[in-house]
């Protein structure tokens, strides 16, 4: 008949009149691949104070907008004195950024030091 209408409008009209389409539309993408891994215990329990260096570290990923685009900072902070242990800066928030920071931070540890690392 030459009438042009959006698919959503047609679906609304069909629903209003109790009509069902003969064929279903394509499925939407879903990234769900099963049950997620069990979350680790919250050892810090929101108490971000340490009695000695290298007992509790906290980390997060922060995005900055700069004239050249976006930059991402991935630091690890020691909760004993609030000082950064290590950090990496990159143009993409990927695993390489976080893993590089962790490798740098772990290289500062002495024998026997095993800090708890807390992240969101």
PDB file of C-alpha atoms in Angstrom:
ATOM      1  CA  UNK A   1       0.000   0.000   0.000  1.00  0.00           C
ATOM      2  CA  UNK A   2       3.062   2.281   0.098  1.00  0.00           C
ATOM      3  CA  UNK A   3       2.678   3.238   3.790  1.00  0.00           C
ATOM      4  CA  UNK A   4       5.985   3.539   5.661  1.00  0.00           C
ATOM      5  CA  UNK A   5       5.983   2.873   9.440  1.00  0.00           C
ATOM      6  CA  UNK A   6       8.620   1.881  11.976  1.00  0.00           C
ATOM      7  CA  UNK A   7       8.805  -1.685  13.273  1.00  0.00           C
ATOM      8  CA  UNK A   8       8.182  -0.453  16.835  1.00  0.00           C
ATOM      9  CA  UNK A   9       4.940   1.258  15.812  1.00  0.00           C
ATOM     10  CA  UNK A  10       3.745  -1.894  14.066  1.00  0.00           C
ATOM     11  CA  UNK A  11       4.576  -4.002  17.153  1.00  0.00           C
ATOM     12  CA  UNK A  12       2.677  -1.557  19.405  1.00  0.00           C
ATOM     13  CA  UNK A  13      -0.385  -1.701  17.149  1.00  0.00           C
ATOM     14  CA  UNK A  14      -0.243  -5.491  16.929  1.00  0.00           C
ATOM     15  CA  UNK A  15       0.079  -5.801  20.724  1.00  0.00           C
ATOM     16  CA  UNK A  16      -2.840  -3.429  21.272  1.00  0.00           C
ATOM     17  CA  UNK A  17      -5.034  -5.596  19.041  1.00  0.00           C
ATOM     18  CA  UNK A  18      -3.833  -8.937  20.419  1.00  0.00           C
ATOM     19  CA  UNK A  19      -1.917  -9.983  17.298  1.00  0.00           C
ATOM     20  CA  UNK A  20       1.324 -11.954  17.341  1.00  0.00           C
ATOM     21  CA  UNK A  21       3.951 -11.927  14.590  1.00  0.00           C
ATOM     22  CA  UNK A  22       4.391 -15.124  12.575  1.00  0.00           C
ATOM     23  CA  UNK A  23       8.178 -15.027  12.908  1.00  0.00           C
ATOM     24  CA  UNK A  24      10.240 -13.797  15.801  1.00  0.00           C
ATOM     25  CA  UNK A  25      12.847 -11.103  15.381  1.00  0.00           C
ATOM     26  CA  UNK A  26      16.537 -11.955  15.693  1.00  0.00           C
ATOM     27  CA  UNK A  27      17.758 -12.597  19.240  1.00  0.00           C
ATOM     28  CA  UNK A  28      19.626  -9.841  20.977  1.00  0.00           C
ATOM     29  CA  UNK A  29      23.269 -10.404  21.879  1.00  0.00           C
ATOM     30  CA  UNK A  30      23.879 -11.611  25.412  1.00  0.00           C
ATOM     31  CA  UNK A  31      27.358 -12.010  26.898  1.00  0.00           C
ATOM     32  CA  UNK A  32      26.154 -14.323  29.696  1.00  0.00           C
ATOM     33  CA  UNK A  33      28.278 -17.472  29.659  1.00  0.00           C
ATOM     34  CA  UNK A  34      27.109 -19.214  32.821  1.00  0.00           C
ATOM     35  CA  UNK A  35      27.451 -18.584  36.509  1.00  0.00           C
ATOM     36  CA  UNK A  36      30.066 -15.989  37.522  1.00  0.00           C
ATOM     37  CA  UNK A  37      33.006 -17.051  39.662  1.00  0.00           C
ATOM     38  CA  UNK A  38      32.510 -16.903  43.406  1.00  0.00           C
ATOM     39  CA  UNK A  39      33.623 -13.547  44.822  1.00  0.00           C
ATOM     40  CA  UNK A  40      36.670 -13.677  47.110  1.00  0.00           C
ATOM     41  CA  UNK A  41      36.269 -12.907  50.807  1.00  0.00           C
ATOM     42  CA  UNK A  42      36.351  -9.229  51.745  1.00  0.00           C
ATOM     43  CA  UNK A  43      39.426  -9.367  53.992  1.00  0.00           C
ATOM     44  CA  UNK A  44      39.691  -5.574  54.322  1.00  0.00           C
ATOM     45  CA  UNK A  45      36.051  -5.289  55.475  1.00  0.00           C
ATOM     46  CA  UNK A  46      36.121  -1.514  54.778  1.00  0.00           C
ATOM     47  CA  UNK A  47      38.915  -1.006  57.354  1.00  0.00           C
ATOM     48  CA  UNK A  48      41.580   0.639  55.230  1.00  0.00           C
ATOM     49  CA  UNK A  49      44.212   1.074  57.948  1.00  0.00           C
ATOM     50  CA  UNK A  50      47.313  -1.072  58.283  1.00  0.00           C
ATOM     51  CA  UNK A  51      49.596  -1.413  61.301  1.00  0.00           C
ATOM     52  CA  UNK A  52      52.717  -1.898  59.194  1.00  0.00           C
ATOM     53  CA  UNK A  53      53.871  -1.256  55.632  1.00  0.00           C
ATOM     54  CA  UNK A  54      52.960  -3.778  52.931  1.00  0.00           C
ATOM     55  CA  UNK A  55      50.087  -5.376  54.850  1.00  0.00           C
ATOM     56  CA  UNK A  56      47.129  -3.855  52.951  1.00  0.00           C
ATOM     57  CA  UNK A  57      47.180  -2.328  49.493  1.00  0.00           C
ATOM     58  CA  UNK A  58      44.267  -0.754  47.617  1.00  0.00           C
ATOM     59  CA  UNK A  59      43.973  -0.226  43.882  1.00  0.00           C
ATOM     60  CA  UNK A  60      41.569   1.109  41.294  1.00  0.00           C
ATOM     61  CA  UNK A  61      41.565   2.367  37.730  1.00  0.00           C
ATOM     62  CA  UNK A  62      40.962   6.079  37.089  1.00  0.00           C
ATOM     63  CA  UNK A  63      40.137   7.806  33.803  1.00  0.00           C
ATOM     64  CA  UNK A  64      41.380  11.313  33.009  1.00  0.00           C
ATOM     65  CA  UNK A  65      40.351  13.508  30.103  1.00  0.00           C
ATOM     66  CA  UNK A  66      43.318  15.404  28.728  1.00  0.00           C
ATOM     67  CA  UNK A  67      43.681  17.511  25.566  1.00  0.00           C
ATOM     68  CA  UNK A  68      45.183  14.524  23.704  1.00  0.00           C
ATOM     69  CA  UNK A  69      42.228  12.241  24.636  1.00  0.00           C
ATOM     70  CA  UNK A  70      41.760   9.923  27.570  1.00  0.00           C
ATOM     71  CA  UNK A  71      44.445   8.594  29.892  1.00  0.00           C
ATOM     72  CA  UNK A  72      44.082   5.836  32.476  1.00  0.00           C
ATOM     73  CA  UNK A  73      45.939   5.616  35.789  1.00  0.00           C
ATOM     74  CA  UNK A  74      46.259   2.346  37.688  1.00  0.00           C
ATOM     75  CA  UNK A  75      47.925   2.930  41.088  1.00  0.00           C
ATOM     76  CA  UNK A  76      48.403   0.716  44.133  1.00  0.00           C
ATOM     77  CA  UNK A  77      48.405   2.550  47.479  1.00  0.00           C
ATOM     78  CA  UNK A  78      49.780   1.253  50.788  1.00  0.00           C
ATOM     79  CA  UNK A  79      47.175   1.745  53.527  1.00  0.00           C
ATOM     80  CA  UNK A  80      49.872   2.128  56.173  1.00  0.00           C
ATOM     81  CA  UNK A  81      50.947   5.605  55.072  1.00  0.00           C
ATOM     82  CA  UNK A  82      48.790   6.337  51.998  1.00  0.00           C
ATOM     83  CA  UNK A  83      51.799   6.457  49.695  1.00  0.00           C
ATOM     84  CA  UNK A  84      51.720   4.943  46.191  1.00  0.00           C
ATOM     85  CA  UNK A  85      53.707   1.744  45.885  1.00  0.00           C
ATOM     86  CA  UNK A  86      53.546   1.602  42.078  1.00  0.00           C
ATOM     87  CA  UNK A  87      51.438   2.865  39.188  1.00  0.00           C
ATOM     88  CA  UNK A  88      51.052   2.589  35.448  1.00  0.00           C
ATOM     89  CA  UNK A  89      49.567   5.049  32.971  1.00  0.00           C
ATOM     90  CA  UNK A  90      48.126   4.095  29.589  1.00  0.00           C
ATOM     91  CA  UNK A  91      45.666   5.001  26.865  1.00  0.00           C
ATOM     92  CA  UNK A  92      43.465   1.932  27.331  1.00  0.00           C
ATOM     93  CA  UNK A  93      41.968   0.435  30.531  1.00  0.00           C
ATOM     94  CA  UNK A  94      43.117  -3.118  29.859  1.00  0.00           C
ATOM     95  CA  UNK A  95      44.610  -6.045  31.772  1.00  0.00           C
ATOM     96  CA  UNK A  96      48.121  -5.070  30.643  1.00  0.00           C
ATOM     97  CA  UNK A  97      47.779  -1.784  32.544  1.00  0.00           C
ATOM     98  CA  UNK A  98      46.678  -3.490  35.783  1.00  0.00           C
ATOM     99  CA  UNK A  99      49.114  -6.407  35.484  1.00  0.00           C
ATOM    100  CA  UNK A 100      52.030  -4.055  34.868  1.00  0.00           C
ATOM    101  CA  UNK A 101      51.161  -2.099  37.997  1.00  0.00           C
ATOM    102  CA  UNK A 102      50.901  -5.308  40.068  1.00  0.00           C
ATOM    103  CA  UNK A 103      54.237  -6.589  38.748  1.00  0.00           C
ATOM    104  CA  UNK A 104      55.917  -3.275  39.624  1.00  0.00           C
ATOM    105  CA  UNK A 105      54.343  -3.262  43.093  1.00  0.00           C
ATOM    106  CA  UNK A 106      55.291  -6.876  43.814  1.00  0.00           C
ATOM    107  CA  UNK A 107      58.889  -6.177  42.823  1.00  0.00           C
ATOM    108  CA  UNK A 108      59.137  -3.799  45.829  1.00  0.00           C
ATOM    109  CA  UNK A 109      58.230  -6.526  48.344  1.00  0.00           C
ATOM    110  CA  UNK A 110      60.817  -8.070  50.662  1.00  0.00           C
ATOM    111  CA  UNK A 111      60.954 -11.806  51.370  1.00  0.00           C
ATOM    112  CA  UNK A 112      57.941 -12.995  53.368  1.00  0.00           C
ATOM    113  CA  UNK A 113      55.772  -9.911  52.716  1.00  0.00           C
ATOM    114  CA  UNK A 114      52.343 -10.874  51.386  1.00  0.00           C
ATOM    115  CA  UNK A 115      49.984  -7.871  51.351  1.00  0.00           C
ATOM    116  CA  UNK A 116      46.226  -8.125  50.944  1.00  0.00           C
ATOM    117  CA  UNK A 117      45.211  -6.293  47.757  1.00  0.00           C
ATOM    118  CA  UNK A 118      41.736  -4.715  47.759  1.00  0.00           C
ATOM    119  CA  UNK A 119      40.066  -3.520  44.572  1.00  0.00           C
ATOM    120  CA  UNK A 120      36.490  -2.707  43.537  1.00  0.00           C
TER     121      UNK A 120
END
